[in-house]
PDB file of C-alpha atoms in Angstrom:
ATOM      1  CA  MET A   1       0.000   0.000   0.000  1.00 45.00           C
ATOM      2  CA  PHE A   2       1.133   3.551  -0.550  1.00 46.00           C
ATOM      3  CA  ASN A   3       1.420   6.321   1.934  1.00 48.00           C
ATOM      4  CA  ASP A   4      -0.437   9.515   1.211  1.00 44.00           C
ATOM      5  CA  TYR A   5       2.743  11.532   0.825  1.00 41.00           C
ATOM      6  CA  GLN A   6       3.720   9.338  -2.114  1.00 44.00           C
ATOM      7  CA  ILE A   7       0.726  10.428  -4.140  1.00 44.00           C
ATOM      8  CA  ILE A   8       1.870  13.653  -5.688  1.00 39.00           C
ATOM      9  CA  LYS A   9      -0.644  14.007  -8.501  1.00 44.00           C
ATOM     10  CA  LYS A  10      -4.237  13.143  -9.002  1.00 42.00           C
ATOM     11  CA  ILE A  11      -4.922  10.185 -11.228  1.00 42.00           C
ATOM     12  CA  GLY A  12      -5.359  11.214 -14.825  1.00 43.00           C
ATOM     13  CA  ASP A  13      -4.941  14.970 -14.628  1.00 43.00           C
ATOM     14  CA  SER A  14      -5.670  15.103 -18.286  1.00 42.00           C
ATOM     15  CA  PRO A  15      -8.645  14.954 -18.597  1.00 45.00           C
ATOM     16  CA  ALA A  16      -9.318  16.315 -15.124  1.00 42.00           C
ATOM     17  CA  LEU A  17     -10.251  13.930 -12.365  1.00 54.00           C
ATOM     18  CA  HIS A  18     -13.964  13.824 -11.747  1.00 61.00           C
ATOM     19  CA  LYS A  19     -14.985  15.312  -8.428  1.00 64.00           C
ATOM     20  CA  GLU A  20     -16.739  12.156  -7.363  1.00 72.00           C
ATOM     21  CA  GLU A  21     -13.895   9.831  -8.296  1.00 77.00           C
ATOM     22  CA  LYS A  22     -12.446   8.177  -5.218  1.00 79.00           C
ATOM     23  CA  ILE A  23      -9.520   5.828  -4.816  1.00 81.00           C
ATOM     24  CA  LEU A  24     -10.752   2.480  -3.521  1.00 82.00           C
ATOM     25  CA  LEU A  25      -7.591   0.424  -3.655  1.00 82.00           C
ATOM     26  CA  ARG A  26      -3.879   0.974  -4.134  1.00 84.00           C
ATOM     27  CA  LYS A  27      -1.679  -2.098  -4.416  1.00 86.00           C
ATOM     28  CA  ARG A  28       1.689  -3.188  -5.659  1.00 87.00           C
ATOM     29  CA  GLN A  29       3.216  -6.625  -5.959  1.00 90.00           C
ATOM     30  CA  HIS A  30       4.210  -8.454  -2.776  1.00 90.00           C
ATOM     31  CA  TRP A  31       7.714  -7.640  -1.498  1.00 91.00           C
ATOM     32  CA  PHE A  32       8.681 -11.294  -1.669  1.00 91.00           C
ATOM     33  CA  ILE A  33       8.705 -11.036  -5.478  1.00 91.00           C
ATOM     34  CA  ILE A  34      11.976  -9.077  -5.351  1.00 93.00           C
ATOM     35  CA  VAL A  35      13.631 -11.211  -2.682  1.00 93.00           C
ATOM     36  CA  MET A  36      14.609 -14.043  -5.034  1.00 92.00           C
ATOM     37  CA  PRO A  37      16.153 -11.874  -7.821  1.00 94.00           C
ATOM     38  CA  VAL A  38      18.084  -9.820  -5.235  1.00 95.00           C
ATOM     39  CA  PHE A  39      19.260 -13.006  -3.523  1.00 95.00           C
ATOM     40  CA  PHE A  40      20.430 -14.522  -6.835  1.00 95.00           C
ATOM     41  CA  SER A  41      22.245 -11.303  -7.776  1.00 95.00           C
ATOM     42  CA  ILE A  42      24.186 -11.491  -4.506  1.00 96.00           C
ATOM     43  CA  ILE A  43      24.934 -15.219  -4.929  1.00 97.00           C
ATOM     44  CA  ILE A  44      26.182 -14.720  -8.502  1.00 96.00           C
ATOM     45  CA  ALA A  45      28.349 -11.762  -7.404  1.00 96.00           C
ATOM     46  CA  ILE A  46      29.898 -13.880  -4.622  1.00 96.00           C
ATOM     47  CA  ALA A  47      30.508 -16.803  -7.005  1.00 96.00           C
ATOM     48  CA  VAL A  48      32.177 -14.591  -9.637  1.00 96.00           C
ATOM     49  CA  SER A  49      34.276 -12.859  -6.958  1.00 95.00           C
ATOM     50  CA  SER A  50      35.413 -16.252  -5.648  1.00 95.00           C
ATOM     51  CA  PHE A  51      36.457 -17.268  -9.152  1.00 95.00           C
ATOM     52  CA  LEU A  52      38.353 -13.984  -9.592  1.00 93.00           C
ATOM     53  CA  TYR A  53      40.067 -14.550  -6.246  1.00 93.00           C
ATOM     54  CA  TYR A  54      41.188 -17.979  -7.398  1.00 93.00           C
ATOM     55  CA  LEU A  55      42.348 -16.642 -10.752  1.00 91.00           C
ATOM     56  CA  PHE A  56      44.112 -13.432  -9.751  1.00 89.00           C
ATOM     57  CA  ILE A  57      45.297 -14.107  -6.196  1.00 90.00           C
ATOM     58  CA  LEU A  58      45.990 -17.825  -6.064  1.00 90.00           C
ATOM     59  CA  LYS A  59      47.118 -18.292  -9.678  1.00 88.00           C
ATOM     60  CA  ILE A  60      48.953 -15.121 -10.755  1.00 86.00           C
ATOM     61  CA  SER A  61      49.177 -13.123  -7.494  1.00 84.00           C
ATOM     62  CA  GLN A  62      47.939  -9.823  -8.885  1.00 85.00           C
ATOM     63  CA  ILE A  63      46.060  -7.967  -6.156  1.00 88.00           C
ATOM     64  CA  GLY A  64      45.429  -4.934  -8.365  1.00 86.00           C
ATOM     65  CA  LEU A  65      43.683  -6.997 -11.028  1.00 88.00           C
ATOM     66  CA  PHE A  66      41.614  -8.761  -8.389  1.00 91.00           C
ATOM     67  CA  ILE A  67      40.501  -5.537  -6.691  1.00 90.00           C
ATOM     68  CA  SER A  68      39.612  -3.755  -9.938  1.00 88.00           C
ATOM     69  CA  SER A  69      37.624  -6.709 -11.297  1.00 91.00           C
ATOM     70  CA  VAL A  70      35.820  -7.294  -7.975  1.00 92.00           C
ATOM     71  CA  LEU A  71      34.884  -3.605  -7.880  1.00 90.00           C
ATOM     72  CA  VAL A  72      33.263  -3.982 -11.293  1.00 92.00           C
ATOM     73  CA  VAL A  73      31.408  -7.109 -10.139  1.00 94.00           C
ATOM     74  CA  ILE A  74      30.141  -5.253  -7.036  1.00 92.00           C
ATOM     75  CA  LEU A  75      29.062  -2.346  -9.239  1.00 91.00           C
ATOM     76  CA  ILE A  76      27.138  -4.613 -11.613  1.00 93.00           C
ATOM     77  CA  ALA A  77      25.421  -6.350  -8.675  1.00 94.00           C
ATOM     78  CA  LEU A  78      24.488  -3.035  -7.035  1.00 91.00           C
ATOM     79  CA  SER A  79      23.111  -1.666 -10.310  1.00 91.00           C
ATOM     80  CA  ALA A  80      21.060  -4.826 -10.864  1.00 93.00           C
ATOM     81  CA  ILE A  81      19.649  -4.730  -7.320  1.00 93.00           C
ATOM     82  CA  ALA A  82      18.780  -1.026  -7.628  1.00 91.00           C
ATOM     83  CA  LYS A  83      16.986  -1.709 -10.912  1.00 91.00           C
ATOM     84  CA  ILE A  84      15.016  -4.632  -9.432  1.00 93.00           C
ATOM     85  CA  VAL A  85      13.873  -2.548  -6.448  1.00 91.00           C
ATOM     86  CA  VAL A  86      12.978   0.563  -8.469  1.00 89.00           C
ATOM     87  CA  ASP A  87      11.104  -1.467 -11.097  1.00 90.00           C
ATOM     88  CA  TRP A  88       9.117  -3.174  -8.327  1.00 91.00           C
ATOM     89  CA  HIS A  89       8.355   0.142  -6.666  1.00 88.00           C
ATOM     90  CA  CYS A  90       7.144   1.761  -9.896  1.00 86.00           C
ATOM     91  CA  HIS A  91       4.748  -1.067 -10.775  1.00 88.00           C
ATOM     92  CA  PHE A  92       1.382  -0.682  -9.051  1.00 87.00           C
ATOM     93  CA  TYR A  93      -2.359  -0.995  -9.438  1.00 88.00           C
ATOM     94  CA  ILE A  94      -5.041   1.522  -8.548  1.00 86.00           C
ATOM     95  CA  LEU A  95      -8.791   0.994  -8.445  1.00 85.00           C
ATOM     96  CA  THR A  96     -10.986   4.070  -8.315  1.00 84.00           C
ATOM     97  CA  THR A  97     -14.740   4.390  -8.644  1.00 81.00           C
ATOM     98  CA  ASN A  98     -14.259   5.239 -12.350  1.00 81.00           C
ATOM     99  CA  ARG A  99     -11.278   3.243 -13.557  1.00 83.00           C
ATOM    100  CA  ILE A 100      -8.712   0.522 -12.984  1.00 84.00           C
ATOM    101  CA  LEU A 101      -5.169   1.597 -13.594  1.00 85.00           C
ATOM    102  CA  GLU A 102      -1.932  -0.332 -13.951  1.00 87.00           C
ATOM    103  CA  VAL A 103       1.246   1.705 -13.998  1.00 85.00           C
ATOM    104  CA  CYS A 104       4.505  -0.026 -14.880  1.00 86.00           C
ATOM    105  CA  TYR A 105       7.396   2.379 -15.173  1.00 85.00           C
ATOM    106  CA  LYS A 106      10.908   1.066 -15.714  1.00 87.00           C
ATOM    107  CA  PRO A 107      13.165   4.111 -15.658  1.00 85.00           C
ATOM    108  CA  LEU A 108      15.315   4.411 -18.792  1.00 85.00           C
ATOM    109  CA  PHE A 109      13.719   1.255 -20.295  1.00 88.00           C
ATOM    110  CA  SER A 110       9.932   1.344 -20.606  1.00 86.00           C
ATOM    111  CA  ASN A 111       6.786   3.117 -19.541  1.00 83.00           C
ATOM    112  CA  TYR A 112       3.446   1.321 -19.553  1.00 83.00           C
ATOM    113  CA  ILE A 113       0.084   2.571 -18.313  1.00 83.00           C
ATOM    114  CA  ASN A 114      -3.091   0.507 -18.707  1.00 84.00           C
ATOM    115  CA  ASN A 115      -6.159   2.574 -17.914  1.00 83.00           C
ATOM    116  CA  VAL A 116      -9.542   0.820 -18.132  1.00 83.00           C
ATOM    117  CA  ILE A 117     -12.541   3.162 -17.891  1.00 81.00           C
ATOM    118  CA  LEU A 118     -15.155   1.243 -15.933  1.00 79.00           C
ATOM    119  CA  ASN A 119     -18.245   2.903 -17.385  1.00 76.00           C
ATOM    120  CA  GLN A 120     -17.159   1.724 -20.855  1.00 77.00           C
ATOM    121  CA  VAL A 121     -16.930  -1.944 -19.842  1.00 75.00           C
ATOM    122  CA  LYS A 122     -18.686  -4.355 -17.539  1.00 73.00           C
ATOM    123  CA  SER A 123     -16.798  -6.985 -15.620  1.00 72.00           C
ATOM    124  CA  THR A 124     -18.194 -10.451 -16.218  1.00 71.00           C
ATOM    125  CA  GLU A 125     -15.780 -12.449 -14.109  1.00 82.00           C
ATOM    126  CA  ILE A 126     -13.353 -11.868 -11.274  1.00 84.00           C
ATOM    127  CA  ASP A 127     -11.012 -14.790 -10.672  1.00 86.00           C
ATOM    128  CA  ILE A 128      -8.793 -15.148  -7.641  1.00 88.00           C
ATOM    129  CA  GLU A 129      -5.923 -17.615  -7.848  1.00 89.00           C
ATOM    130  CA  LYS A 130      -3.263 -18.567  -5.373  1.00 88.00           C
ATOM    131  CA  THR A 131      -0.890 -21.343  -6.378  1.00 87.00           C
ATOM    132  CA  GLY A 132       2.219 -22.754  -4.745  1.00 88.00           C
ATOM    133  CA  ILE A 133       3.395 -23.341  -1.192  1.00 91.00           C
ATOM    134  CA  ILE A 134       5.168 -20.012  -0.787  1.00 88.00           C
ATOM    135  CA  ASN A 135       2.172 -18.143  -2.190  1.00 87.00           C
ATOM    136  CA  GLN A 136      -0.134 -19.944   0.239  1.00 90.00           C
ATOM    137  CA  LEU A 137       2.130 -19.216   3.195  1.00 90.00           C
ATOM    138  CA  LEU A 138       2.667 -15.552   2.352  1.00 89.00           C
ATOM    139  CA  ASP A 139      -0.835 -14.984   0.975  1.00 88.00           C
ATOM    140  CA  ILE A 140       0.300 -13.966  -2.521  1.00 89.00           C
ATOM    141  CA  GLY A 141      -1.894 -14.431  -5.564  1.00 89.00           C
ATOM    142  CA  ASN A 142      -3.438 -13.061  -8.736  1.00 89.00           C
ATOM    143  CA  VAL A 143      -6.759 -11.353  -9.353  1.00 88.00           C
ATOM    144  CA  ILE A 144      -7.964 -11.595 -12.955  1.00 87.00           C
ATOM    145  CA  ILE A 145     -10.835  -9.396 -14.115  1.00 85.00           C
ATOM    146  CA  THR A 146     -12.529 -10.277 -17.393  1.00 84.00           C
ATOM    147  CA  PHE A 147     -14.577  -7.684 -19.232  1.00 78.00           C
ATOM    148  CA  ASP A 148     -17.620  -8.144 -21.433  1.00 74.00           C
ATOM    149  CA  ARG A 149     -16.005  -6.359 -24.347  1.00 65.00           C
ATOM    150  CA  PRO A 150     -12.398  -6.471 -25.415  1.00 60.00           C
ATOM    151  CA  THR A 151     -10.087  -3.874 -24.006  1.00 60.00           C
ATOM    152  CA  HIS A 152      -6.644  -4.057 -25.547  1.00 61.00           C
ATOM    153  CA  GLN A 153      -5.879  -7.017 -23.310  1.00 63.00           C
ATOM    154  CA  GLU A 154      -9.403  -8.353 -22.638  1.00 69.00           C
ATOM    155  CA  GLU A 155      -8.313  -9.244 -19.121  1.00 77.00           C
ATOM    156  CA  PHE A 156      -6.953  -7.073 -16.378  1.00 81.00           C
ATOM    157  CA  ARG A 157      -4.466  -8.946 -14.225  1.00 84.00           C
ATOM    158  CA  LEU A 158      -3.270  -7.935 -10.810  1.00 86.00           C
ATOM    159  CA  ILE A 159      -0.311 -10.245 -10.474  1.00 86.00           C
ATOM    160  CA  ASN A 160       1.441 -11.390  -7.284  1.00 88.00           C
ATOM    161  CA  ILE A 161      -0.410  -9.052  -4.973  1.00 88.00           C
ATOM    162  CA  GLU A 162      -0.792  -9.491  -1.247  1.00 86.00           C
ATOM    163  CA  ASP A 163      -4.135 -10.774   0.070  1.00 84.00           C
ATOM    164  CA  PRO A 164      -5.742 -11.452  -3.342  1.00 86.00           C
ATOM    165  CA  ARG A 165      -8.979 -12.772  -1.840  1.00 86.00           C
ATOM    166  CA  GLU A 166      -9.834  -9.554  -0.044  1.00 84.00           C
ATOM    167  CA  THR A 167      -8.788  -7.540  -3.087  1.00 84.00           C
ATOM    168  CA  GLY A 168     -10.961  -9.694  -5.347  1.00 83.00           C
ATOM    169  CA  PHE A 169     -13.988  -9.323  -3.086  1.00 83.00           C
ATOM    170  CA  LEU A 170     -13.427  -5.590  -2.810  1.00 82.00           C
ATOM    171  CA  MET A 171     -13.170  -5.354  -6.585  1.00 80.00           C
ATOM    172  CA  SER A 172     -16.334  -7.354  -7.170  1.00 78.00           C
ATOM    173  CA  ASP A 173     -18.165  -5.180  -4.642  1.00 76.00           C
ATOM    174  CA  ALA A 174     -16.844  -1.992  -6.202  1.00 73.00           C
ATOM    175  CA  LEU A 175     -17.605  -3.064  -9.768  1.00 73.00           C
ATOM    176  CA  ASP A 176     -21.115  -4.284  -8.872  1.00 67.00           C
ATOM    177  CA  ILE A 177     -22.020  -1.174  -6.900  1.00 54.00           C
ATOM    178  CA  GLU A 178     -21.226   0.918  -9.939  1.00 51.00           C
ATOM    179  CA  LYS A 179     -23.686  -1.094 -12.024  1.00 53.00           C
ATOM    180  CA  PRO A 180     -26.754  -1.845  -9.892  1.00 48.00           C
ATOM    181  CA  ASP A 181     -28.935  -2.473 -12.944  1.00 49.00           C
ATOM    182  CA  MET A 182     -26.930  -5.599 -13.742  1.00 45.00           C
ATOM    183  CA  MET A 183     -27.830  -7.099 -10.360  1.00 44.00           C
ATOM    184  CA  ASP A 184     -31.571  -6.983 -10.989  1.00 46.00           C
ATOM    185  CA  THR A 185     -33.506 -10.152 -11.759  1.00 45.00           C
ATOM    186  CA  PRO A 186     -33.102 -11.257 -15.368  1.00 45.00           C
ATOM    187  CA  ILE A 187     -36.110 -10.545 -17.583  1.00 45.00           C
ATOM    188  CA  TRP A 188     -37.093 -14.217 -18.146  1.00 45.00           C
ATOM    189  CA  TYR A 189     -38.019 -14.628 -14.472  1.00 45.00           C
ATOM    190  CA  LYS A 190     -40.351 -11.646 -14.399  1.00 49.00           C
ATOM    191  CA  SER A 191     -44.076 -12.086 -14.285  1.00 49.00           C
ATOM    192  CA  LYS A 192     -46.699  -9.649 -15.459  1.00 51.00           C
ATOM    193  CA  ASN A 193     -48.303  -9.925 -12.035  1.00 54.00           C
ATOM    194  CA  GLU A 194     -46.120  -7.918  -9.645  1.00 54.00           C
ATOM    195  CA  ASN A 195     -47.577  -9.824  -6.646  1.00 54.00           C
ATOM    196  CA  HIS A 196     -46.280 -13.157  -8.022  1.00 49.00           C
ATOM    197  CA  ARG A 197     -43.083 -12.405  -9.787  1.00 49.00           C
ATOM    198  CA  PHE A 198     -41.924 -16.031  -9.749  1.00 48.00           C
ATOM    199  CA  ARG A 199     -45.186 -17.682 -10.865  1.00 46.00           C
ATOM    200  CA  ILE A 200     -43.316 -20.139 -13.079  1.00 44.00           C
ATOM    201  CA  THR A 201     -43.154 -22.752 -10.232  1.00 46.00           C
ATOM    202  CA  GLU A 202     -46.913 -22.662  -9.853  1.00 46.00           C
ATOM    203  CA  GLU A 203     -47.321 -23.348 -13.541  1.00 48.00           C
ATOM    204  CA  ILE A 204     -45.053 -26.351 -13.504  1.00 49.00           C
ATOM    205  CA  PHE A 205     -46.492 -27.854 -10.332  1.00 50.00           C
ATOM    206  CA  PRO A 206     -50.116 -26.645 -10.055  1.00 53.00           C
ATOM    207  CA  GLY A 207     -51.440 -26.885  -6.545  1.00 54.00           C
ATOM    208  CA  HIS A 208     -47.977 -26.982  -4.967  1.00 53.00           C
ATOM    209  CA  SER A 209     -46.394 -23.946  -3.462  1.00 50.00           C
ATOM    210  CA  PHE A 210     -42.643 -23.892  -2.824  1.00 50.00           C
ATOM    211  CA  GLY A 211     -42.837 -20.763  -0.778  1.00 48.00           C
ATOM    212  CA  VAL A 212     -41.477 -18.598  -3.541  1.00 46.00           C
ATOM    213  CA  ALA A 213     -43.537 -15.481  -3.862  1.00 42.00           C
TER     214      ALA A 213
ATOM    215  CA  MET B   1      52.648  -9.240 -19.619  1.00 68.00           C
ATOM    216  CA  ASN B   2      52.258  -5.671 -18.336  1.00 77.00           C
ATOM    217  CA  PHE B   3      50.631  -4.765 -21.624  1.00 82.00           C
ATOM    218  CA  LEU B   4      47.932  -7.406 -21.053  1.00 85.00           C
ATOM    219  CA  TYR B   5      47.390  -6.152 -17.532  1.00 86.00           C
ATOM    220  CA  ILE B   6      46.952  -2.582 -18.794  1.00 87.00           C
ATOM    221  CA  ILE B   7      44.426  -3.738 -21.389  1.00 89.00           C
ATOM    222  CA  PHE B   8      42.491  -5.552 -18.645  1.00 88.00           C
ATOM    223  CA  TYR B   9      42.563  -2.466 -16.398  1.00 88.00           C
ATOM    224  CA  ILE B  10      41.379  -0.260 -19.249  1.00 90.00           C
ATOM    225  CA  ALA B  11      38.526  -2.690 -19.974  1.00 91.00           C
ATOM    226  CA  MET B  12      37.513  -2.558 -16.293  1.00 90.00           C
ATOM    227  CA  LEU B  13      37.774   1.230 -16.379  1.00 90.00           C
ATOM    228  CA  ILE B  14      35.496   1.460 -19.424  1.00 92.00           C
ATOM    229  CA  VAL B  15      32.947  -0.917 -17.844  1.00 92.00           C
ATOM    230  CA  SER B  16      32.977   1.056 -14.573  1.00 91.00           C
ATOM    231  CA  ALA B  17      32.565   4.374 -16.372  1.00 92.00           C
ATOM    232  CA  ALA B  18      29.740   2.967 -18.504  1.00 92.00           C
ATOM    233  CA  LEU B  19      27.982   1.668 -15.374  1.00 91.00           C
ATOM    234  CA  GLY B  20      28.502   5.044 -13.715  1.00 91.00           C
ATOM    235  CA  ILE B  21      26.829   6.820 -16.636  1.00 92.00           C
ATOM    236  CA  TYR B  22      24.046   4.215 -16.653  1.00 91.00           C
ATOM    237  CA  ASN B  23      23.473   4.679 -12.903  1.00 90.00           C
ATOM    238  CA  LEU B  24      23.426   8.457 -13.333  1.00 91.00           C
ATOM    239  CA  LEU B  25      20.843   8.254 -16.139  1.00 91.00           C
ATOM    240  CA  PHE B  26      18.843   5.707 -14.143  1.00 88.00           C
ATOM    241  CA  ALA B  27      18.759   8.031 -11.134  1.00 88.00           C
ATOM    242  CA  VAL B  28      17.738  10.986 -13.331  1.00 87.00           C
ATOM    243  CA  TYR B  29      14.933   9.023 -15.011  1.00 85.00           C
ATOM    244  CA  SER B  30      13.755   7.654 -11.664  1.00 83.00           C
ATOM    245  CA  LYS B  31      13.516  11.218 -10.408  1.00 81.00           C
ATOM    246  CA  LYS B  32      11.678  12.139 -13.593  1.00 78.00           C
ATOM    247  CA  ALA B  33       8.873   9.755 -12.596  1.00 74.00           C
ATOM    248  CA  LYS B  34       7.988  12.220  -9.863  1.00 72.00           C
ATOM    249  CA  ASN B  35       6.992  14.786 -12.462  1.00 70.00           C
ATOM    250  CA  GLU B  36       5.352  12.444 -14.952  1.00 69.00           C
ATOM    251  CA  LEU B  37       3.649   9.792 -12.844  1.00 68.00           C
ATOM    252  CA  ILE B  38       1.489   9.729  -9.769  1.00 63.00           C
ATOM    253  CA  ILE B  39       4.112   8.300  -7.469  1.00 64.00           C
ATOM    254  CA  ALA B  40       7.464   9.388  -6.169  1.00 73.00           C
ATOM    255  CA  LEU B  41      10.327   7.207  -5.057  1.00 79.00           C
ATOM    256  CA  PRO B  42      10.853   7.126  -1.287  1.00 80.00           C
ATOM    257  CA  ASN B  43      13.858   9.028   0.033  1.00 83.00           C
ATOM    258  CA  SER B  44      15.759   5.862   0.941  1.00 84.00           C
ATOM    259  CA  LEU B  45      15.530   4.578  -2.633  1.00 83.00           C
ATOM    260  CA  GLU B  46      16.604   7.922  -4.075  1.00 85.00           C
ATOM    261  CA  LYS B  47      19.596   7.921  -1.732  1.00 87.00           C
ATOM    262  CA  LEU B  48      20.470   4.375  -2.827  1.00 85.00           C
ATOM    263  CA  LEU B  49      20.578   5.489  -6.468  1.00 87.00           C
ATOM    264  CA  ILE B  50      22.728   8.522  -5.667  1.00 89.00           C
ATOM    265  CA  VAL B  51      25.097   6.363  -3.600  1.00 89.00           C
ATOM    266  CA  ASN B  52      25.259   3.960  -6.545  1.00 87.00           C
ATOM    267  CA  VAL B  53      26.375   6.773  -8.864  1.00 90.00           C
ATOM    268  CA  PHE B  54      28.916   7.957  -6.292  1.00 90.00           C
ATOM    269  CA  ILE B  55      30.333   4.439  -5.846  1.00 89.00           C
ATOM    270  CA  SER B  56      30.629   4.038  -9.625  1.00 89.00           C
ATOM    271  CA  PHE B  57      32.837   7.083  -9.952  1.00 88.00           C
ATOM    272  CA  VAL B  58      34.880   6.161  -6.853  1.00 90.00           C
ATOM    273  CA  PHE B  59      35.561   2.769  -8.430  1.00 89.00           C
ATOM    274  CA  VAL B  60      36.616   4.461 -11.674  1.00 90.00           C
ATOM    275  CA  THR B  61      39.104   6.531  -9.685  1.00 90.00           C
ATOM    276  CA  ILE B  62      40.486   3.457  -7.906  1.00 90.00           C
ATOM    277  CA  ILE B  63      40.972   1.566 -11.198  1.00 88.00           C
ATOM    278  CA  LEU B  64      42.579   4.656 -12.705  1.00 88.00           C
ATOM    279  CA  PHE B  65      44.957   4.699  -9.742  1.00 88.00           C
ATOM    280  CA  PHE B  66      45.962   1.077 -10.457  1.00 86.00           C
ATOM    281  CA  ILE B  67      46.608   1.890 -14.124  1.00 87.00           C
ATOM    282  CA  LEU B  68      48.756   4.904 -13.266  1.00 87.00           C
ATOM    283  CA  LYS B  69      50.632   2.840 -10.678  1.00 85.00           C
ATOM    284  CA  LEU B  70      51.418   0.225 -13.303  1.00 82.00           C
ATOM    285  CA  ILE B  71      52.486   2.767 -15.932  1.00 83.00           C
ATOM    286  CA  LEU B  72      54.534   5.021 -13.646  1.00 79.00           C
TER     287      LEU B  72
END
């Protein structure tokens, strides 16, 4: 989740944010997602440094070569770790009353913003998936929202977020509240008689009432 | 043999300098996100990037010192 001080601009200042638009959810991927790449970067740096130690110190006894090459290895590892952390920090999801937004900014490499306007689409399906032991233990999972008409991706995926179940339920609540007409009884159940809207059971089983009125 | 060592040092120097420039650009573009996007990097992360740039140029200086030591 973000702190308020981190929000420095309103979502979508062009066109201007609607007065009634409110932020319902702000999420980014779980922190555990960056643990493994950072860990592997450190392990690889240690392994390469060990090899350089063997080569330059034990084989040819050149301390200068060893130090200069290890410095470069440390620099590469630090740069890689900084990139992993910044990329993770600049990838987040926002749900407002009017839109779902995915921002993925990789400084110097790419810039990706997926903005789905909710009053242009209707969500037909919200899937919550949590697979794997680590994901179960740390409560990491995906929330996949399918829309009734194709956006450029057809599905909106919130990947590797914390507490996907609560997020999914919140999303389904938020998306349904915005479209109360979709929650009404479908037309084929309606009866002309407003006192007996579900008269179909009486027609099938005359004389038997199932308590549906 | 010294010639080979100097070539290796120069290669390390070029790599360090290139990484320094990359880190500098990365820090600048990360800062740029503050103006273009809805989120700013936390102070600790900004400091990490600046330290990264600083370390890059310190390492360049150290490697340069080794080269000069070998030549002189």
